[in-house]
Tab-separated table of C-alpha atoms and ligand atoms in Angstrom:
chain	number	residue	atom	x	y	z
A	1	MET	CA	148.638	62.979	2.066
A	2	PRO	CA	147.432	61.106	5.145
A	3	TYR	CA	145.066	61.646	8.027
A	4	VAL	CA	145.236	65.322	9.043
A	5	PRO	CA	143.835	67.510	11.842
A	6	THR	CA	140.427	68.956	10.958
A	7	LYS	CA	141.826	72.445	11.559
A	8	GLU	CA	144.137	72.092	8.571
A	9	ILE	CA	141.197	71.491	6.223
A	10	LEU	CA	138.796	74.060	7.682
A	11	GLY	CA	141.517	76.673	8.202
A	12	ASP	CA	142.311	76.604	4.489
A	13	ALA	CA	138.616	76.717	3.520
A	14	HIS	CA	138.081	79.731	5.805
A	15	ALA	CA	141.163	81.578	4.514
A	16	LYS	CA	140.361	80.954	0.836
A	17	VAL	CA	136.548	81.187	1.120
A	18	TYR	CA	135.281	77.797	0.015
A	19	GLY	CA	133.175	75.038	1.536
A	20	VAL	CA	134.058	71.483	2.465
A	21	GLY	CA	131.338	68.853	2.739
A	22	ALA	CA	131.359	67.022	6.065
A	23	PHE	CA	129.911	63.668	5.059
A	24	ASN	CA	128.315	61.389	7.659
A	25	ILE	CA	129.200	57.708	7.583
A	26	ASN	CA	128.126	54.693	9.630
A	27	ASP	CA	129.914	51.949	7.752
A	28	LEU	CA	132.585	50.957	5.270
A	29	GLU	CA	130.370	51.432	2.200
A	30	PHE	CA	129.785	55.160	2.772
A	31	LEU	CA	133.443	55.658	3.684
A	32	GLN	CA	134.511	54.115	0.363
A	33	ALA	CA	132.085	56.366	-1.532
A	34	VAL	CA	133.278	59.566	0.174
A	35	ILE	CA	137.002	58.794	-0.009
A	36	GLY	CA	136.585	57.676	-3.629
A	37	ALA	CA	134.855	60.960	-4.457
A	38	GLY	CA	137.580	63.011	-2.768
A	39	ALA	CA	140.302	61.132	-4.646
A	40	GLU	CA	138.600	61.615	-8.020
A	41	GLU	CA	137.891	65.311	-7.343
A	42	SER	CA	141.252	66.063	-5.657
A	43	SER	CA	139.231	67.435	-2.770
A	44	PRO	CA	140.047	67.440	0.930
A	45	VAL	CA	137.669	65.120	2.789
A	46	LEU	CA	135.925	65.609	6.096
A	47	ILE	CA	134.279	62.499	7.478
A	48	GLU	CA	131.916	62.818	10.425
A	49	VAL	CA	130.172	60.292	12.636
A	50	SER	CA	127.277	60.827	15.036
A	51	GLU	CA	126.743	59.209	18.423
A	52	GLY	CA	124.299	56.890	16.636
A	53	ALA	CA	127.006	55.882	14.159
A	54	ILE	CA	129.407	55.129	17.007
A	55	LYS	CA	126.803	53.033	18.796
A	56	TYR	CA	126.090	51.163	15.531
A	57	ALA	CA	129.748	50.552	14.651
A	58	GLY	CA	130.571	49.465	18.189
A	59	TYR	CA	127.519	47.185	18.380
A	60	GLY	CA	126.538	48.965	21.570
A	61	GLN	CA	130.015	49.694	22.974
A	62	VAL	CA	130.977	53.359	22.704
A	63	GLN	CA	134.780	53.136	22.811
A	64	ARG	CA	134.795	50.153	20.454
A	65	GLY	CA	132.628	52.134	18.015
A	66	ALA	CA	134.856	55.220	18.103
A	67	ASP	CA	138.020	53.092	17.741
A	68	THR	CA	136.571	51.061	14.851
A	69	LEU	CA	135.468	54.124	12.878
A	70	TYR	CA	138.788	55.864	13.526
A	71	ALA	CA	140.764	52.780	12.394
A	72	MET	CA	138.745	52.522	9.180
A	73	VAL	CA	139.113	56.206	8.321
A	74	LYS	CA	142.821	56.279	9.241
A	75	GLN	CA	143.565	53.222	7.089
A	76	TYR	CA	141.840	54.714	4.060
A	77	ALA	CA	143.375	58.160	4.655
A	78	ASP	CA	146.886	56.722	4.750
A	79	THR	CA	146.472	55.153	1.330
A	80	VAL	CA	145.167	58.141	-0.678
A	81	LYS	CA	146.796	61.393	-1.767
A	82	ILE	CA	144.130	63.751	-0.413
A	83	PRO	CA	143.943	65.055	3.176
A	84	VAL	CA	141.286	63.315	5.282
A	85	ALA	CA	140.007	64.326	8.737
A	86	LEU	CA	137.553	62.751	11.193
A	87	HIS	CA	134.991	64.629	13.309
A	88	LEU	CA	132.389	63.751	15.956
A	89	ASP	CA	129.000	65.149	14.886
A	90	HIS	CA	126.488	66.317	17.551
A	91	GLY	CA	128.410	65.079	20.581
A	92	LYS	CA	125.936	65.417	23.423
A	93	GLU	CA	127.130	62.956	26.019
A	94	PHE	CA	130.497	63.471	27.672
A	95	LYS	CA	131.401	59.774	27.249
A	96	TYR	CA	131.107	60.003	23.426
A	97	VAL	CA	133.236	63.139	23.270
A	98	MET	CA	135.914	61.532	25.448
A	99	ALA	CA	135.825	58.260	23.485
A	100	CYS	CA	136.441	60.149	20.229
A	101	ILE	CA	139.277	62.226	21.637
A	102	LYS	CA	140.844	59.037	23.010
A	103	ALA	CA	140.392	57.245	19.664
A	104	GLY	CA	142.256	59.952	17.705
A	105	PHE	CA	139.523	62.087	16.091
A	106	GLY	CA	140.782	65.445	14.802
A	107	SER	CA	137.775	67.379	16.087
A	108	VAL	CA	134.600	66.988	18.110
A	109	MET	CA	131.300	68.801	18.203
A	110	ILE	CA	129.837	69.540	21.589
A	111	ASP	CA	126.167	70.159	20.976
A	112	ALA	CA	124.705	71.734	24.082
A	113	SER	CA	122.474	74.002	21.992
A	114	ALA	CA	119.301	72.735	23.677
A	115	LEU	CA	120.515	74.171	27.013
A	116	PRO	CA	120.063	77.811	28.101
A	117	TYR	CA	122.807	80.106	26.743
A	118	GLU	CA	125.063	80.255	29.829
A	119	GLU	CA	124.864	76.474	30.303
A	120	ASN	CA	125.697	75.830	26.634
A	121	LEU	CA	128.648	78.182	27.060
A	122	LYS	CA	129.844	76.466	30.236
A	123	GLU	CA	129.602	72.975	28.732
A	124	THR	CA	131.345	74.077	25.519
A	125	LEU	CA	134.164	75.697	27.503
A	126	ARG	CA	134.626	72.498	29.522
A	127	ILE	CA	135.103	70.480	26.301
A	128	VAL	CA	137.311	73.150	24.672
A	129	GLU	CA	139.703	73.040	27.634
A	130	ILE	CA	140.038	69.260	27.492
A	131	ALA	CA	140.186	68.997	23.686
A	132	HIS	CA	142.633	71.855	23.100
A	133	ALA	CA	145.016	70.382	25.667
A	134	VAL	CA	145.501	67.416	23.319
A	135	GLY	CA	145.331	69.286	19.994
A	136	VAL	CA	141.724	68.441	19.103
A	137	SER	CA	139.556	71.256	17.722
A	138	VAL	CA	135.949	71.873	18.734
A	139	GLU	CA	132.652	72.806	17.067
A	140	ALA	CA	129.645	74.133	18.991
A	141	GLU	CA	126.120	75.176	18.033
A	142	LEU	CA	124.039	78.238	18.820
A	143	GLY	CA	120.301	78.381	18.186
A	144	THR	CA	118.151	75.388	17.278
A	145	LEU	CA	117.462	73.649	14.000
A	146	LYS	CA	113.858	73.387	12.869
A	147	GLY	CA	112.337	69.923	13.116
A	148	ILE	CA	113.944	67.057	14.907
A	149	GLU	CA	117.498	67.457	16.061
A	150	ASP	CA	118.399	63.982	17.159
A	151	ASN	CA	115.788	63.335	19.805
A	152	VAL	CA	115.102	66.962	20.688
A	153	GLU	CA	112.065	68.292	18.898
A	154	ALA	CA	112.043	71.979	18.068
A	155	ALA	CA	108.761	73.065	16.519
A	156	GLU	CA	110.226	76.304	15.183
A	157	SER	CA	113.868	77.079	14.707
A	158	ILE	CA	115.380	79.553	17.123
A	159	LEU	CA	117.821	81.448	14.982
A	160	VAL	CA	121.248	82.482	16.222
A	161	ASP	CA	121.772	85.951	17.726
A	162	PRO	CA	124.974	87.329	16.081
A	163	VAL	CA	125.991	89.417	19.112
A	164	GLN	CA	125.571	86.389	21.340
A	165	ALA	CA	127.663	84.384	18.835
A	166	GLU	CA	130.495	86.901	19.190
A	167	ASP	CA	130.369	86.671	22.984
A	168	PHE	CA	130.167	82.843	22.820
A	169	VAL	CA	133.222	82.471	20.581
A	170	LYS	CA	135.291	84.927	22.641
A	171	ARG	CA	134.463	83.278	25.945
A	172	THR	CA	134.704	79.618	24.858
A	173	ARG	CA	137.554	79.914	22.294
A	174	VAL	CA	135.641	77.364	20.223
A	175	ASP	CA	137.175	76.699	16.768
A	176	TYR	CA	134.046	76.352	14.616
A	177	LEU	CA	130.495	77.541	15.153
A	178	ALA	CA	127.231	76.154	13.768
A	179	PRO	CA	124.742	79.042	13.748
A	180	ALA	CA	121.062	78.172	13.268
A	181	ILE	CA	119.915	80.114	10.176
A	182	GLY	CA	116.801	78.160	9.160
A	183	THR	CA	117.896	74.672	8.081
A	184	SER	CA	116.791	71.370	9.559
A	185	HIS	CA	117.977	67.773	9.430
A	186	GLY	CA	116.425	65.210	7.119
A	187	ALA	CA	114.623	65.149	3.777
A	188	PHE	CA	111.769	67.574	4.562
A	189	LYS	CA	113.368	70.954	5.145
A	190	PHE	CA	110.997	73.428	3.526
A	191	LYS	CA	107.311	73.480	2.656
A	192	GLY	CA	107.662	76.223	0.061
A	193	GLU	CA	110.737	78.142	-1.063
A	194	ALA	CA	114.074	77.289	0.594
A	195	LYS	CA	114.721	80.371	2.716
A	196	LEU	CA	117.743	80.838	4.927
A	197	ASP	CA	118.756	83.960	6.869
A	198	LEU	CA	121.901	84.917	4.944
A	199	GLN	CA	122.129	88.424	6.428
A	200	ARG	CA	122.257	86.918	9.888
A	201	LEU	CA	124.905	84.483	8.688
A	202	LYS	CA	127.078	87.289	7.288
A	203	ARG	CA	126.826	89.186	10.578
A	204	VAL	CA	127.885	86.083	12.538
A	205	LYS	CA	130.912	85.686	10.258
A	206	GLU	CA	131.895	89.365	10.661
A	207	LEU	CA	131.618	89.236	14.439
A	208	THR	CA	133.252	85.840	15.035
A	209	GLY	CA	135.817	85.549	12.225
A	210	ILE	CA	135.999	81.735	12.460
A	211	PRO	CA	134.961	78.841	10.161
A	212	LEU	CA	131.172	78.407	10.271
A	213	VAL	CA	129.181	75.204	9.885
A	214	LEU	CA	125.879	74.578	8.103
A	215	HIS	CA	123.932	71.684	9.581
A	216	GLY	CA	121.007	70.211	7.661
A	217	ALA	CA	122.651	71.148	4.371
A	218	SER	CA	121.540	68.253	2.163
A	219	SER	CA	120.033	69.196	-1.187
A	220	VAL	CA	117.798	66.091	-1.371
A	221	PRO	CA	118.318	65.308	-5.085
A	222	GLU	CA	114.964	65.008	-6.826
A	223	GLU	CA	116.140	62.238	-9.161
A	224	MET	CA	117.017	60.056	-6.160
A	225	VAL	CA	113.698	60.728	-4.425
A	226	ASP	CA	111.907	59.785	-7.677
A	227	LEU	CA	114.038	56.657	-8.086
A	228	ALA	CA	113.289	55.525	-4.529
A	229	ASN	CA	109.562	56.137	-5.036
A	230	ARG	CA	109.572	54.276	-8.357
A	231	TYR	CA	110.963	51.181	-6.633
A	232	GLY	CA	108.604	51.003	-3.674
A	233	GLY	CA	109.755	53.933	-1.517
A	234	LYS	CA	107.311	56.396	0.021
A	235	ILE	CA	109.129	59.698	0.262
A	236	GLU	CA	106.599	62.427	-0.513
A	237	GLY	CA	107.214	66.180	-0.328
A	238	ALA	CA	110.969	65.939	0.235
A	239	LYS	CA	112.885	69.201	-0.227
A	240	GLY	CA	116.446	70.255	0.561
A	241	VAL	CA	118.796	73.221	0.229
A	242	PRO	CA	119.281	73.983	-3.501
A	243	PHE	CA	122.830	74.233	-4.875
A	244	GLU	CA	122.477	78.015	-5.550
A	245	VAL	CA	121.567	78.597	-1.896
A	246	LEU	CA	124.515	76.456	-0.745
A	247	LYS	CA	126.817	78.634	-2.846
A	248	GLU	CA	125.383	81.786	-1.241
A	249	CYS	CA	125.968	80.267	2.189
A	250	VAL	CA	129.618	79.590	1.338
A	251	GLU	CA	130.064	83.171	0.087
A	252	ALA	CA	128.520	84.402	3.351
A	253	GLY	CA	130.937	82.441	5.534
A	254	ILE	CA	130.028	78.751	5.727
A	255	ASN	CA	133.062	76.440	5.435
A	256	LYS	CA	131.809	73.097	6.769
A	257	VAL	CA	128.694	71.751	5.048
A	258	ASN	CA	127.080	68.831	6.875
A	259	THR	CA	125.616	66.252	4.524
A	260	ASP	CA	123.999	62.986	5.512
A	261	THR	CA	120.508	62.723	4.001
A	262	ASP	CA	121.719	62.995	0.380
A	263	LEU	CA	123.965	59.972	0.860
A	264	ARG	CA	121.264	57.956	2.609
A	265	ILE	CA	118.576	58.686	0.004
A	266	THR	CA	120.926	57.851	-2.844
A	267	PHE	CA	122.178	54.616	-1.342
A	268	ILE	CA	118.691	53.371	-0.508
A	269	ALA	CA	117.151	54.462	-3.832
A	270	VAL	CA	119.766	52.569	-5.830
A	271	LEU	CA	119.632	49.585	-3.496
A	272	ARG	CA	115.839	49.404	-3.947
A	273	LYS	CA	116.304	49.381	-7.725
A	274	VAL	CA	118.988	46.670	-7.670
A	275	LEU	CA	116.987	44.476	-5.294
A	276	ILE	CA	113.988	44.589	-7.622
A	277	GLU	CA	116.043	44.119	-10.781
A	278	LYS	CA	118.114	41.226	-9.414
A	279	PRO	CA	115.735	39.197	-7.237
A	280	GLY	CA	118.034	36.166	-7.319
A	281	GLU	CA	121.133	38.002	-6.078
A	282	ILE	CA	122.142	37.216	-2.499
A	283	ASP	CA	125.717	38.543	-2.467
A	284	PRO	CA	125.564	41.850	-0.531
A	285	ARG	CA	128.705	43.076	-2.298
A	286	LYS	CA	126.961	42.898	-5.652
A	287	LEU	CA	123.894	44.664	-4.280
A	288	PHE	CA	125.814	47.397	-2.455
A	289	GLY	CA	128.335	48.039	-5.264
A	290	PRO	CA	126.043	50.139	-7.505
A	291	ALA	CA	124.744	52.028	-4.440
A	292	ILE	CA	128.310	52.928	-3.396
A	293	GLU	CA	129.066	54.216	-6.908
A	294	ALA	CA	125.907	56.355	-6.921
A	295	VAL	CA	126.755	57.882	-3.530
A	296	LYS	CA	130.236	58.664	-4.839
A	297	GLU	CA	128.751	60.644	-7.752
A	298	ILE	CA	126.451	62.626	-5.425
A	299	VAL	CA	129.403	63.488	-3.176
A	300	LYS	CA	131.515	64.548	-6.173
A	301	ALA	CA	128.778	66.915	-7.343
A	302	ARG	CA	128.685	68.562	-3.916
A	303	MET	CA	132.460	68.938	-3.819
A	304	ARG	CA	132.276	70.853	-7.100
A	305	VAL	CA	129.437	73.093	-5.928
A	306	LEU	CA	131.078	73.900	-2.604
A	307	GLY	CA	134.412	74.673	-4.241
A	308	SER	CA	136.547	72.011	-2.532
A	309	SER	CA	137.322	70.163	-5.806
A	310	GLY	CA	140.912	70.682	-6.881
A	311	ARG	CA	142.005	72.060	-3.477
A	312	ALA	CA	143.895	68.955	-2.323
B	1	PH4	N1	123.963	66.102	10.558
B	1	PH4	C1	123.770	64.662	10.471
B	1	PH4	C2	123.151	64.079	11.741
B	1	PH4	C3	122.980	62.583	11.688
B	1	PH4	O1	121.901	60.506	14.629
B	1	PH4	P1	122.171	60.568	13.157
B	1	PH4	O2	123.314	59.703	12.713
B	1	PH4	O3	120.944	60.333	12.307
B	1	PH4	O4	122.617	62.094	12.946
B	1	PH4	O5	124.579	66.613	11.614
B	1	PH4	C4	123.530	66.994	9.583
B	1	PH4	O6	123.571	68.195	9.776
B	1	PH4	C5	123.037	66.416	8.276
B	1	PH4	O7	122.092	67.233	7.625
B	1	PH4	P2	121.173	66.613	6.449
B	1	PH4	O8	120.071	65.835	7.086
B	1	PH4	O9	120.630	67.816	5.722
B	1	PH4	O10	122.029	65.777	5.589
B	2	ZN	ZN1	123.593	68.315	12.231
């Protein structure tokens, strides 16, 4: 099965009540790990790239970045048996959204969540009209994540209002909604217990009836944090969303589960170890290889927890 529209993957997850990890990549190494995991788990795969990833891949040129990432994903998708889709994560600038649509992405996120409600709605509707005209589906966000969302700092999260979510989905015809329910990006999500507003999430699902997205969903595996710290890292007090809570989120209506930090921590932890253990090695392929394999295992574990394993 080749490259497919995102809607095919998320439509099935919504209808059959399971979650699909949307894994962020910036380069070939993470792509190999995620596709490899999907193939071994017979899981559909959702790859997503941020504006930062596009800038990085394009070495400063937006369209070149979007085209490069699309070409890489498409090539891998066409040579595996599982369905693979590509999504723009946190599209904020119009030029990034347009570059991704032009490149062939299956879906884009327009993140105007920092704007007042009516302005977010207006901007989302503008993108929906353009994207739907060419068969591209759209994700939007309501509320604000705690902590740092890209460069916008939100001291406290502003949780989604379910009635507003219903109005937003009706008026924009957006395909997927990311409701803020208490998560945040990065490795430091909670000081104490991991608490998310699941009642609010259920209400949003009832009132909107569309696939929902959990941003900031990494679990921040303790063994990888410890490994990184053992080999010179300084990651203290890291805490993510536990697997049990992820499962509850999926039961309550989440279908797309954004995961970036878990892959980053794992790759860097293993890379730190290999660099220390093989000080004479200068071939990047030999240094990255074990890190790719470790990321693949982390992704496989999430596919099993979310229920996407065996669905392809
Ligand atoms: N994301 C990932 C955002 C990555 O600019 P950038 O490339 O650093 O952006 O949208 C998530 O929701 C990931 O959540 P996580 O941190 O819990 O993995
Ligand atoms: Zn996010």
